[in-house]
mmCIF file with all atom_site columns, C-alpha atoms in Angstrom:
data_model
loop_
_atom_site.group_PDB
_atom_site.id
_atom_site.type_symbol
_atom_site.label_atom_id
_atom_site.label_alt_id
_atom_site.label_comp_id
_atom_site.label_asym_id
_atom_site.label_entity_id
_atom_site.label_seq_id
_atom_site.pdbx_PDB_ins_code
_atom_site.Cartn_x
_atom_site.Cartn_y
_atom_site.Cartn_z
_atom_site.occupancy
_atom_site.B_iso_or_equiv
_atom_site.pdbx_formal_charge
_atom_site.auth_seq_id
_atom_site.auth_comp_id
_atom_site.auth_asym_id
_atom_site.auth_atom_id
_atom_site.pdbx_PDB_model_num
ATOM 1   C CA . MET A 1 1   ? -1.927  -98.373  89.741 1.00 63.00 ? 980  MET A CA 1
ATOM 2   C CA . GLU A 1 2   ? -5.373  -99.394  90.859 1.00 65.00 ? 981  GLU A CA 1
ATOM 3   C CA . ARG A 1 3   ? -8.369  -98.713  88.673 1.00 70.00 ? 982  ARG A CA 1
ATOM 4   C CA . LYS A 1 4   ? -11.993 -99.699  88.482 1.00 73.00 ? 983  LYS A CA 1
ATOM 5   C CA . VAL A 1 5   ? -12.596 -101.554 85.218 1.00 78.00 ? 984  VAL A CA 1
ATOM 6   C CA . GLN A 1 6   ? -15.773 -100.604 83.392 1.00 77.00 ? 985  GLN A CA 1
ATOM 7   C CA . SER A 1 7   ? -16.650 -102.010 79.998 1.00 76.00 ? 986  SER A CA 1
ATOM 8   C CA . VAL A 1 8   ? -17.304 -99.231  77.520 1.00 76.00 ? 987  VAL A CA 1
ATOM 9   C CA . HIS A 1 9   ? -19.106 -99.408  74.192 1.00 74.00 ? 988  HIS A CA 1
ATOM 10  C CA . LEU A 1 10  ? -16.824 -97.973  71.544 1.00 76.00 ? 989  LEU A CA 1
ATOM 11  C CA . TYR A 1 11  ? -19.180 -95.267  70.351 1.00 72.00 ? 990  TYR A CA 1
ATOM 12  C CA . SER A 1 12  ? -20.628 -94.296  73.708 1.00 79.00 ? 991  SER A CA 1
ATOM 13  C CA . ALA A 1 13  ? -17.225 -93.292  75.045 1.00 87.00 ? 992  ALA A CA 1
ATOM 14  C CA . ARG A 1 14  ? -16.701 -89.581  75.606 1.00 92.00 ? 993  ARG A CA 1
ATOM 15  C CA . LYS A 1 15  ? -12.880 -89.640  75.688 1.00 95.00 ? 994  LYS A CA 1
ATOM 16  C CA . ALA A 1 16  ? -10.600 -92.168  74.053 1.00 95.00 ? 995  ALA A CA 1
ATOM 17  C CA . ALA A 1 17  ? -6.835  -92.598  73.960 1.00 96.00 ? 996  ALA A CA 1
ATOM 18  C CA . ILE A 1 18  ? -5.111  -94.444  71.139 1.00 97.00 ? 997  ILE A CA 1
ATOM 19  C CA . LEU A 1 19  ? -1.515  -95.631  71.442 1.00 97.00 ? 998  LEU A CA 1
ATOM 20  C CA . LEU A 1 20  ? 0.727   -96.353  68.473 1.00 96.00 ? 999  LEU A CA 1
ATOM 21  C CA . ASN A 1 21  ? 4.143   -97.977  68.359 1.00 95.00 ? 1000 ASN A CA 1
ATOM 22  C CA . ASN A 1 22  ? 6.228   -97.117  65.319 1.00 92.00 ? 1001 ASN A CA 1
ATOM 23  C CA . PRO A 1 23  ? 3.321   -96.864  62.870 1.00 90.00 ? 1002 PRO A CA 1
ATOM 24  C CA . LEU A 1 24  ? 4.098   -97.255  59.191 1.00 89.00 ? 1003 LEU A CA 1
ATOM 25  C CA . GLN A 1 25  ? 3.305   -94.297  57.005 1.00 86.00 ? 1004 GLN A CA 1
ATOM 26  C CA . SER A 1 26  ? 1.311   -96.658  54.743 1.00 88.00 ? 1005 SER A CA 1
ATOM 27  C CA . GLU A 1 27  ? -0.929  -97.681  57.694 1.00 91.00 ? 1006 GLU A CA 1
ATOM 28  C CA . PHE A 1 28  ? -1.484  -94.162  58.935 1.00 90.00 ? 1007 PHE A CA 1
ATOM 29  C CA . GLU A 1 29  ? -4.455  -93.498  56.641 1.00 91.00 ? 1008 GLU A CA 1
ATOM 30  C CA . MET A 1 30  ? -6.319  -96.414  58.257 1.00 94.00 ? 1009 MET A CA 1
ATOM 31  C CA . ILE A 1 31  ? -5.584  -94.998  61.715 1.00 94.00 ? 1010 ILE A CA 1
ATOM 32  C CA . LYS A 1 32  ? -6.803  -91.532  60.698 1.00 94.00 ? 1011 LYS A CA 1
ATOM 33  C CA . LYS A 1 33  ? -10.069 -93.003  59.334 1.00 94.00 ? 1012 LYS A CA 1
ATOM 34  C CA . PHE A 1 34  ? -10.678 -94.843  62.609 1.00 94.00 ? 1013 PHE A CA 1
ATOM 35  C CA . VAL A 1 35  ? -9.976  -91.713  64.651 1.00 95.00 ? 1014 VAL A CA 1
ATOM 36  C CA . PHE A 1 36  ? -12.246 -89.667  62.383 1.00 94.00 ? 1015 PHE A CA 1
ATOM 37  C CA . SER A 1 37  ? -15.085 -92.216  62.754 1.00 91.00 ? 1016 SER A CA 1
ATOM 38  C CA . LEU A 1 38  ? -14.863 -91.829  66.532 1.00 92.00 ? 1017 LEU A CA 1
ATOM 39  C CA . GLN A 1 39  ? -14.726 -88.035  66.320 1.00 93.00 ? 1018 GLN A CA 1
ATOM 40  C CA . GLU A 1 40  ? -17.809 -87.951  64.079 1.00 92.00 ? 1019 GLU A CA 1
ATOM 41  C CA . LEU A 1 41  ? -19.706 -89.608  66.913 1.00 87.00 ? 1020 LEU A CA 1
ATOM 42  C CA . GLY A 1 42  ? -18.579 -87.011  69.419 1.00 91.00 ? 1021 GLY A CA 1
ATOM 43  C CA . VAL A 1 43  ? -15.718 -88.962  70.985 1.00 93.00 ? 1022 VAL A CA 1
ATOM 44  C CA . GLU A 1 44  ? -12.770 -86.770  71.960 1.00 95.00 ? 1023 GLU A CA 1
ATOM 45  C CA . VAL A 1 45  ? -9.713  -88.711  70.769 1.00 95.00 ? 1024 VAL A CA 1
ATOM 46  C CA . THR A 1 46  ? -6.085  -88.270  71.794 1.00 96.00 ? 1025 THR A CA 1
ATOM 47  C CA . VAL A 1 47  ? -3.459  -90.234  69.877 1.00 96.00 ? 1026 VAL A CA 1
ATOM 48  C CA . ALA A 1 48  ? 0.017   -90.844  71.292 1.00 96.00 ? 1027 ALA A CA 1
ATOM 49  C CA . GLY A 1 49  ? 2.610   -92.542  69.134 1.00 94.00 ? 1028 GLY A CA 1
ATOM 50  C CA . PHE A 1 50  ? 6.204   -93.599  69.652 1.00 95.00 ? 1029 PHE A CA 1
ATOM 51  C CA . ILE A 1 51  ? 8.652   -93.300  66.750 1.00 94.00 ? 1030 ILE A CA 1
ATOM 52  C CA . PRO A 1 52  ? 11.979  -94.977  67.676 1.00 94.00 ? 1031 PRO A CA 1
ATOM 53  C CA . GLU A 1 53  ? 14.111  -92.347  65.940 1.00 93.00 ? 1032 GLU A CA 1
ATOM 54  C CA . LYS A 1 54  ? 15.959  -89.250  67.085 1.00 90.00 ? 1033 LYS A CA 1
ATOM 55  C CA . LYS A 1 55  ? 13.925  -87.059  64.749 1.00 89.00 ? 1034 LYS A CA 1
ATOM 56  C CA . ILE A 1 56  ? 10.230  -87.652  64.101 1.00 88.00 ? 1035 ILE A CA 1
ATOM 57  C CA . PRO A 1 57  ? 9.468   -87.679  60.351 1.00 87.00 ? 1036 PRO A CA 1
ATOM 58  C CA . ASN A 1 58  ? 7.588   -84.584  59.185 1.00 87.00 ? 1037 ASN A CA 1
ATOM 59  C CA . PHE A 1 59  ? 4.737   -86.774  57.954 1.00 84.00 ? 1038 PHE A CA 1
ATOM 60  C CA . PHE A 1 60  ? 3.625   -87.416  61.550 1.00 85.00 ? 1039 PHE A CA 1
ATOM 61  C CA . LEU A 1 61  ? 3.962   -83.845  62.803 1.00 83.00 ? 1040 LEU A CA 1
ATOM 62  C CA . LEU A 1 62  ? 1.443   -81.006  63.107 1.00 79.00 ? 1041 LEU A CA 1
ATOM 63  C CA . ARG A 1 63  ? -1.731  -83.058  63.323 1.00 83.00 ? 1042 ARG A CA 1
ATOM 64  C CA . LYS A 1 64  ? -4.376  -81.922  65.797 1.00 86.00 ? 1043 LYS A CA 1
ATOM 65  C CA . GLY A 1 65  ? -4.960  -84.516  68.516 1.00 88.00 ? 1044 GLY A CA 1
ATOM 66  C CA . TYR A 1 66  ? -1.897  -86.555  67.489 1.00 93.00 ? 1045 TYR A CA 1
ATOM 67  C CA . HIS A 1 67  ? 1.219   -86.447  69.636 1.00 94.00 ? 1046 HIS A CA 1
ATOM 68  C CA . PHE A 1 68  ? 4.327   -88.312  68.564 1.00 93.00 ? 1047 PHE A CA 1
ATOM 69  C CA . PHE A 1 69  ? 7.429   -88.715  70.659 1.00 94.00 ? 1048 PHE A CA 1
ATOM 70  C CA . GLY A 1 70  ? 10.812  -90.145  69.790 1.00 93.00 ? 1049 GLY A CA 1
ATOM 71  C CA . LEU A 1 71  ? 14.103  -91.121  71.347 1.00 94.00 ? 1050 LEU A CA 1
ATOM 72  C CA . GLU A 1 72  ? 14.790  -87.530  72.415 1.00 93.00 ? 1051 GLU A CA 1
ATOM 73  C CA . HIS A 1 73  ? 11.670  -87.715  74.635 1.00 93.00 ? 1052 HIS A CA 1
ATOM 74  C CA . LEU A 1 74  ? 12.984  -90.661  76.669 1.00 95.00 ? 1053 LEU A CA 1
ATOM 75  C CA . ASN A 1 75  ? 15.074  -90.463  79.800 1.00 94.00 ? 1054 ASN A CA 1
ATOM 76  C CA . TRP A 1 76  ? 18.099  -92.675  80.386 1.00 92.00 ? 1055 TRP A CA 1
ATOM 77  C CA . TYR A 1 77  ? 15.973  -95.759  81.211 1.00 90.00 ? 1056 TYR A CA 1
ATOM 78  C CA . TYR A 1 78  ? 13.552  -95.300  78.288 1.00 92.00 ? 1057 TYR A CA 1
ATOM 79  C CA . LYS A 1 79  ? 10.733  -93.707  80.272 1.00 95.00 ? 1058 LYS A CA 1
ATOM 80  C CA . PRO A 1 80  ? 8.818   -91.167  78.161 1.00 95.00 ? 1059 PRO A CA 1
ATOM 81  C CA . VAL A 1 81  ? 9.140   -87.652  79.615 1.00 94.00 ? 1060 VAL A CA 1
ATOM 82  C CA . GLY A 1 82  ? 7.868   -84.208  78.780 1.00 91.00 ? 1061 GLY A CA 1
ATOM 83  C CA . SER A 1 83  ? 4.830   -81.997  79.181 1.00 92.00 ? 1062 SER A CA 1
ATOM 84  C CA . PHE A 1 84  ? 2.647   -84.057  76.834 1.00 92.00 ? 1063 PHE A CA 1
ATOM 85  C CA . VAL A 1 85  ? 3.424   -87.290  78.692 1.00 93.00 ? 1064 VAL A CA 1
ATOM 86  C CA . ASP A 1 86  ? 2.621   -85.647  82.034 1.00 94.00 ? 1065 ASP A CA 1
ATOM 87  C CA . SER A 1 87  ? -0.725  -84.281  80.824 1.00 94.00 ? 1066 SER A CA 1
ATOM 88  C CA . PHE A 1 88  ? -1.581  -87.543  79.002 1.00 95.00 ? 1067 PHE A CA 1
ATOM 89  C CA . LEU A 1 89  ? -1.077  -89.597  82.164 1.00 95.00 ? 1068 LEU A CA 1
ATOM 90  C CA . LYS A 1 90  ? -3.167  -87.147  84.237 1.00 94.00 ? 1069 LYS A CA 1
ATOM 91  C CA . GLU A 1 91  ? -6.051  -87.269  81.739 1.00 95.00 ? 1070 GLU A CA 1
ATOM 92  C CA . LYS A 1 92  ? -9.048  -89.524  82.469 1.00 94.00 ? 1071 LYS A CA 1
ATOM 93  C CA . PHE A 1 93  ? -10.164 -91.634  79.480 1.00 95.00 ? 1072 PHE A CA 1
ATOM 94  C CA . ASP A 1 94  ? -13.175 -93.876  79.057 1.00 93.00 ? 1073 ASP A CA 1
ATOM 95  C CA . ILE A 1 95  ? -11.222 -96.221  76.824 1.00 94.00 ? 1074 ILE A CA 1
ATOM 96  C CA . LEU A 1 96  ? -7.615  -96.837  75.804 1.00 95.00 ? 1075 LEU A CA 1
ATOM 97  C CA . ILE A 1 97  ? -6.925  -98.644  72.533 1.00 95.00 ? 1076 ILE A CA 1
ATOM 98  C CA . ASP A 1 98  ? -3.341  -99.798  72.060 1.00 96.00 ? 1077 ASP A CA 1
ATOM 99  C CA . LEU A 1 99  ? -2.715  -100.484 68.357 1.00 96.00 ? 1078 LEU A CA 1
ATOM 100 C CA . SER A 1 100 ? 0.841   -101.722 68.892 1.00 93.00 ? 1079 SER A CA 1
ATOM 101 C CA . LEU A 1 101 ? 1.801   -104.803 66.913 1.00 93.00 ? 1080 LEU A CA 1
ATOM 102 C CA . GLU A 1 102 ? 5.188   -105.071 68.643 1.00 93.00 ? 1081 GLU A CA 1
ATOM 103 C CA . ARG A 1 103 ? 6.073   -104.276 72.229 1.00 92.00 ? 1082 ARG A CA 1
ATOM 104 C CA . SER A 1 104 ? 8.224   -101.352 73.258 1.00 93.00 ? 1083 SER A CA 1
ATOM 105 C CA . PHE A 1 105 ? 8.883   -100.102 76.764 1.00 95.00 ? 1084 PHE A CA 1
ATOM 106 C CA . PRO A 1 106 ? 7.829   -96.465  76.117 1.00 95.00 ? 1085 PRO A CA 1
ATOM 107 C CA . VAL A 1 107 ? 4.401   -97.518  74.806 1.00 95.00 ? 1086 VAL A CA 1
ATOM 108 C CA . ASP A 1 108 ? 4.003   -100.205 77.479 1.00 94.00 ? 1087 ASP A CA 1
ATOM 109 C CA . TYR A 1 109 ? 4.763   -97.541  80.090 1.00 95.00 ? 1088 TYR A CA 1
ATOM 110 C CA . LEU A 1 110 ? 1.977   -95.288  78.799 1.00 95.00 ? 1089 LEU A CA 1
ATOM 111 C CA . SER A 1 111 ? -0.398  -98.204  78.368 1.00 93.00 ? 1090 SER A CA 1
ATOM 112 C CA . VAL A 1 112 ? -0.013  -99.376  81.949 1.00 92.00 ? 1091 VAL A CA 1
ATOM 113 C CA . LEU A 1 113 ? -0.151  -95.926  83.569 1.00 94.00 ? 1092 LEU A CA 1
ATOM 114 C CA . THR A 1 114 ? -2.899  -94.343  81.462 1.00 94.00 ? 1093 THR A CA 1
ATOM 115 C CA . ASN A 1 115 ? -5.994  -93.634  83.539 1.00 93.00 ? 1094 ASN A CA 1
ATOM 116 C CA . ALA A 1 116 ? -8.690  -95.402  81.518 1.00 93.00 ? 1095 ALA A CA 1
ATOM 117 C CA . ASP A 1 117 ? -11.834 -97.274  82.547 1.00 91.00 ? 1096 ASP A CA 1
ATOM 118 C CA . PHE A 1 118 ? -11.282 -99.914  79.861 1.00 92.00 ? 1097 PHE A CA 1
ATOM 119 C CA . LYS A 1 119 ? -8.148  -100.961 77.982 1.00 93.00 ? 1098 LYS A CA 1
ATOM 120 C CA . ALA A 1 120 ? -7.937  -102.970 74.770 1.00 93.00 ? 1099 ALA A CA 1
ATOM 121 C CA . GLY A 1 121 ? -5.064  -104.158 72.607 1.00 93.00 ? 1100 GLY A CA 1
ATOM 122 C CA . LYS A 1 122 ? -3.133  -107.033 71.120 1.00 92.00 ? 1101 LYS A CA 1
ATOM 123 C CA . GLN A 1 123 ? -2.432  -110.090 73.242 1.00 91.00 ? 1102 GLN A CA 1
ATOM 124 C CA . PHE A 1 124 ? 1.254   -110.420 74.063 1.00 86.00 ? 1103 PHE A CA 1
ATOM 125 C CA . LYS A 1 125 ? 2.875   -113.314 75.926 1.00 80.00 ? 1104 LYS A CA 1
ATOM 126 C CA . VAL A 1 126 ? 4.458   -110.817 78.309 1.00 76.00 ? 1105 VAL A CA 1
ATOM 127 C CA . GLY A 1 127 ? 3.529   -107.175 78.609 1.00 69.00 ? 1106 GLY A CA 1
ATOM 128 C CA . PRO A 1 128 ? 0.687   -104.905 79.566 1.00 72.00 ? 1107 PRO A CA 1
ATOM 129 C CA . GLU A 1 129 ? -2.537  -106.614 80.499 1.00 81.00 ? 1108 GLU A CA 1
ATOM 130 C CA . PHE A 1 130 ? -5.644  -105.348 78.768 1.00 90.00 ? 1109 PHE A CA 1
ATOM 131 C CA . ASP A 1 131 ? -9.292  -105.826 79.651 1.00 89.00 ? 1110 ASP A CA 1
ATOM 132 C CA . LEU A 1 132 ? -9.906  -106.967 76.073 1.00 88.00 ? 1111 LEU A CA 1
ATOM 133 C CA . THR A 1 133 ? -7.169  -108.660 74.062 1.00 90.00 ? 1112 THR A CA 1
ATOM 134 C CA . VAL A 1 134 ? -7.030  -109.786 70.454 1.00 91.00 ? 1113 VAL A CA 1
ATOM 135 C CA . GLU A 1 135 ? -4.939  -112.752 69.339 1.00 90.00 ? 1114 GLU A CA 1
ATOM 136 C CA . THR A 1 136 ? -3.212  -111.883 66.055 1.00 88.00 ? 1115 THR A CA 1
ATOM 137 C CA . SER A 1 137 ? -0.784  -114.794 65.606 1.00 84.00 ? 1116 SER A CA 1
ATOM 138 C CA . GLY A 1 138 ? -2.461  -115.851 62.353 1.00 84.00 ? 1117 GLY A CA 1
ATOM 139 C CA . ASN A 1 139 ? -2.651  -112.312 60.956 1.00 90.00 ? 1118 ASN A CA 1
ATOM 140 C CA . ASN A 1 140 ? -0.329  -109.839 62.680 1.00 91.00 ? 1119 ASN A CA 1
ATOM 141 C CA . THR A 1 141 ? -1.368  -106.747 60.733 1.00 92.00 ? 1120 THR A CA 1
ATOM 142 C CA . LEU A 1 142 ? -2.753  -103.422 61.853 1.00 94.00 ? 1121 LEU A CA 1
ATOM 143 C CA . ALA A 1 143 ? -5.793  -103.872 59.615 1.00 93.00 ? 1122 ALA A CA 1
ATOM 144 C CA . PHE A 1 144 ? -6.683  -107.154 61.345 1.00 95.00 ? 1123 PHE A CA 1
ATOM 145 C CA . LEU A 1 145 ? -6.030  -105.849 64.865 1.00 94.00 ? 1124 LEU A CA 1
ATOM 146 C CA . LEU A 1 146 ? -8.013  -102.667 64.277 1.00 93.00 ? 1125 LEU A CA 1
ATOM 147 C CA . GLY A 1 147 ? -10.885 -104.566 62.655 1.00 93.00 ? 1126 GLY A CA 1
ATOM 148 C CA . GLN A 1 148 ? -11.107 -107.050 65.528 1.00 93.00 ? 1127 GLN A CA 1
ATOM 149 C CA . LEU A 1 149 ? -10.879 -104.388 68.231 1.00 92.00 ? 1128 LEU A CA 1
ATOM 150 C CA . GLU A 1 150 ? -13.515 -102.252 66.540 1.00 89.00 ? 1129 GLU A CA 1
ATOM 151 C CA . HIS A 1 151 ? -15.827 -105.267 66.110 1.00 89.00 ? 1130 HIS A CA 1
ATOM 152 C CA . TYR A 1 152 ? -15.634 -106.432 69.727 1.00 89.00 ? 1131 TYR A CA 1
ATOM 153 C CA . LEU A 1 153 ? -15.689 -102.942 71.228 1.00 87.00 ? 1132 LEU A CA 1
ATOM 154 C CA . ARG A 1 154 ? -18.945 -102.320 69.363 1.00 84.00 ? 1133 ARG A CA 1
ATOM 155 C CA . LEU A 1 155 ? -20.480 -105.385 71.012 1.00 84.00 ? 1134 LEU A CA 1
ATOM 156 C CA . ILE A 1 156 ? -19.542 -104.541 74.600 1.00 78.00 ? 1135 ILE A CA 1
ATOM 157 C CA . ASN A 1 157 ? -22.315 -102.738 76.512 1.00 65.00 ? 1136 ASN A CA 1
ATOM 158 C CA . LYS A 1 158 ? -24.149 -102.032 73.292 1.00 60.00 ? 1137 LYS A CA 1
ATOM 159 C CA . PRO A 1 159 ? -26.826 -99.431  74.004 1.00 54.00 ? 1138 PRO A CA 1
ATOM 160 C CA . LEU A 1 160 ? -30.320 -100.864 73.704 1.00 49.00 ? 1139 LEU A CA 1
ATOM 161 C CA . LYS A 1 161 ? -32.993 -99.110  71.705 1.00 49.00 ? 1140 LYS A CA 1
ATOM 162 C CA . HIS A 1 162 ? -36.371 -99.049  73.421 1.00 43.00 ? 1141 HIS A CA 1
ATOM 163 C CA . GLU A 1 163 ? -39.259 -98.920  71.055 1.00 47.00 ? 1142 GLU A CA 1
ATOM 164 C CA . THR A 1 164 ? -42.856 -98.300  71.987 1.00 47.00 ? 1143 THR A CA 1
ATOM 165 C CA . ALA A 1 165 ? -45.100 -101.178 70.980 1.00 42.00 ? 1144 ALA A CA 1
ATOM 166 C CA . LYS A 1 166 ? -47.858 -100.260 68.574 1.00 46.00 ? 1145 LYS A CA 1
ATOM 167 C CA . VAL A 1 167 ? -51.316 -101.403 69.680 1.00 41.00 ? 1146 VAL A CA 1
#
């Protein structure tokens, strides 16, 4: 898939996609706060998360803007399938943020094929290539990854404030 890479300031994005790979229930509050902070600034956020189980735990279900898929949503070679996957891959996003700490083919598949101007995530030795990567070998936690991504995405293309000089 060819795409034109454009750096996007985190809070000037209009549409953002966030990918999750087997998030822990204990980390989910941090993810929701991050999503909410983007939504408060007018960013339309879509979250897609893979839960490697046959049945998705009720805790993750029925949340607006959050779409979780499990083993029953994979075809025989682990490709995610279904109406949500089709619409997600057709959607145009300003930025994709992959919060995966470990690789999995279903999330890698979405990460590579998502139509986004800018992609950010954890640096893996082998796997999807992002426009911005964070090295987490010293601290492989979601809190660290999210903090680093948020910090650096705020610095990229930061909007300048023009002030009128007082004479």
